[in-house]
Short mmCIF file of C-alpha atoms in Angstrom, two decimals:
data_model
loop_
_atom_site.label_atom_id
_atom_site.label_comp_id
_atom_site.label_asym_id
_atom_site.label_seq_id
_atom_site.Cartn_x
_atom_site.Cartn_y
_atom_site.Cartn_z
CA MET A 1 0.00 0.00 0.00
CA THR A 2 1.46 3.32 -1.01
CA ASP A 3 -1.53 5.57 -0.37
CA TYR A 4 -3.90 4.74 2.50
CA VAL A 5 -5.95 7.89 1.96
CA GLY A 6 -6.32 7.08 -1.73
CA MET A 7 -7.29 3.49 -0.92
CA GLY A 8 -9.92 4.63 1.55
CA SER A 9 -11.31 7.07 -1.00
CA VAL A 10 -11.65 4.28 -3.59
CA VAL A 11 -13.31 1.99 -1.03
CA ALA A 12 -15.73 4.77 -0.07
CA ASP A 13 -16.57 5.23 -3.73
CA TRP A 14 -17.19 1.48 -4.12
CA SER A 15 -19.31 1.42 -0.97
CA THR A 16 -21.51 4.32 -2.08
CA GLY A 17 -21.78 3.31 -5.72
CA ARG A 18 -19.86 6.34 -7.00
CA ARG A 19 -17.37 3.94 -8.61
CA ALA A 20 -18.09 0.59 -10.24
CA LEU A 21 -16.70 -2.44 -8.46
CA PRO A 22 -13.91 -4.14 -10.39
CA ARG A 23 -15.18 -7.31 -12.06
CA ASP A 24 -11.87 -9.13 -11.78
CA VAL A 25 -8.33 -8.83 -10.42
CA GLY A 26 -7.13 -7.13 -13.60
CA GLU A 27 -9.70 -4.35 -13.20
CA LEU A 28 -8.79 -4.10 -9.50
CA ARG A 29 -5.13 -3.56 -10.42
CA VAL A 30 -6.13 -0.80 -12.84
CA GLN A 31 -8.31 0.98 -10.24
CA LEU A 32 -5.58 0.74 -7.58
CA ASP A 33 -2.70 1.80 -9.84
CA GLY A 34 -0.51 4.20 -7.86
CA ILE A 35 -2.42 3.43 -4.64
CA ALA A 36 -1.69 -0.22 -3.85
CA THR A 37 -0.07 -3.22 -5.48
CA VAL A 38 -2.16 -6.37 -5.78
CA SER A 39 0.04 -9.42 -5.24
CA ASP A 40 0.47 -11.86 -8.11
CA ARG A 41 -0.79 -14.60 -5.78
CA VAL A 42 -4.26 -12.99 -5.87
CA THR A 43 -6.37 -14.65 -8.56
CA GLU A 44 -9.90 -14.12 -7.27
CA LEU A 45 -11.88 -11.17 -5.99
CA GLU A 46 -14.94 -10.94 -3.73
CA PHE A 47 -16.71 -7.93 -2.28
CA VAL A 48 -18.88 -8.22 0.83
CA GLN A 49 -20.83 -5.31 2.24
CA GLY A 50 -22.74 -5.43 5.50
CA THR A 51 -25.91 -3.58 6.36
CA SER A 52 -27.15 -1.86 9.50
CA GLU A 53 -28.73 -5.17 10.50
CA LYS A 54 -26.01 -7.56 9.29
CA LEU A 55 -22.54 -7.61 10.84
CA VAL A 56 -19.93 -8.97 8.45
CA ILE A 57 -16.96 -10.49 10.26
CA ARG A 58 -14.05 -10.76 7.86
CA LEU A 59 -11.49 -13.35 8.89
CA PRO A 60 -7.83 -12.87 7.95
CA VAL A 61 -5.94 -15.40 5.84
CA ARG A 62 -5.10 -18.29 8.16
CA GLU A 63 -1.44 -18.54 7.18
CA MET A 64 -0.93 -14.81 7.57
CA ILE A 65 -2.46 -14.60 11.05
CA GLU A 66 -0.49 -17.67 12.16
CA ALA A 67 2.77 -16.13 10.87
CA SER A 68 1.97 -12.85 12.61
CA ILE A 69 1.17 -14.59 15.91
CA ASP A 70 4.46 -16.48 15.66
CA ALA A 71 6.37 -13.27 14.93
CA MET A 72 4.72 -11.33 17.78
CA THR A 73 5.29 -14.08 20.33
CA ASP A 74 8.87 -14.95 19.31
CA PRO A 75 11.07 -13.89 22.27
CA MET A 76 14.01 -13.37 19.87
CA ALA A 77 12.08 -11.03 17.56
CA GLU A 78 11.64 -7.29 17.98
CA GLY A 79 8.00 -7.90 18.94
CA ARG A 80 6.59 -4.69 17.48
CA TYR A 81 3.54 -4.82 15.27
CA PRO A 82 4.12 -2.59 12.24
CA LEU A 83 1.43 0.06 11.84
CA PRO A 84 1.12 2.42 8.89
CA GLN A 85 2.69 5.87 9.40
CA PHE A 86 -0.66 7.66 9.41
CA TYR A 87 -1.44 6.25 12.88
CA ASP A 88 1.55 8.19 14.23
CA ASP A 89 0.43 11.22 12.26
CA TYR A 90 -2.96 10.97 13.94
CA HIS A 91 -1.77 10.29 17.50
CA ARG A 92 0.90 13.00 17.55
CA PRO A 93 -0.79 16.02 16.00
CA GLY A 94 1.49 19.00 15.63
CA ILE A 95 4.59 16.80 15.54
CA ALA A 96 3.86 14.72 12.47
CA PRO A 97 2.32 15.85 9.19
CA ILE A 98 -1.20 17.17 9.62
CA MET A 99 -4.03 15.07 8.27
CA THR A 100 -7.51 16.40 7.70
CA PRO A 101 -10.41 14.54 9.36
CA ILE A 102 -11.50 13.15 5.97
CA ASP A 103 -7.92 11.97 5.27
CA ILE A 104 -7.89 10.16 8.62
CA LEU A 105 -11.25 8.54 7.81
CA PHE A 106 -10.10 7.41 4.36
CA ALA A 107 -6.74 6.16 5.69
CA ARG A 108 -8.49 4.04 8.34
CA VAL A 109 -10.99 2.69 5.81
CA GLY A 110 -8.17 1.86 3.41
CA ASP A 111 -6.20 0.12 6.16
CA TYR A 112 -8.93 -2.04 7.64
CA THR A 113 -10.45 -2.93 4.28
CA ILE A 114 -7.32 -4.58 2.89
CA ALA A 115 -5.53 -5.58 6.12
CA GLN A 116 -4.50 -9.21 6.28
CA CYS A 117 -3.04 -9.16 9.82
CA LYS A 118 0.52 -9.38 8.59
#
């Protein structure tokens, strides 16, 4: 991910219907060009959107969560979970670059939408 704010903006557009959902991984790569790189291992695409009445619980990829648990519990490892820079920008206002409230919203949406717990 190179642009969390851009990713969140695209996701918001998908969610509200202002932008058509990509029909396949190729179209996804085109829509995310300059925002995020879609791994070559990705061959399928699925969108799921909850409603006010339906909670969608998205589970991370099993192998990725297992690798992250191993890394975070390894006593020989650094033991720090890597967070995107914008979290520091948000938690230390005035010290880090200033983000507008809408940039913070889009960055969070971009992060949690594509996060794989790794």
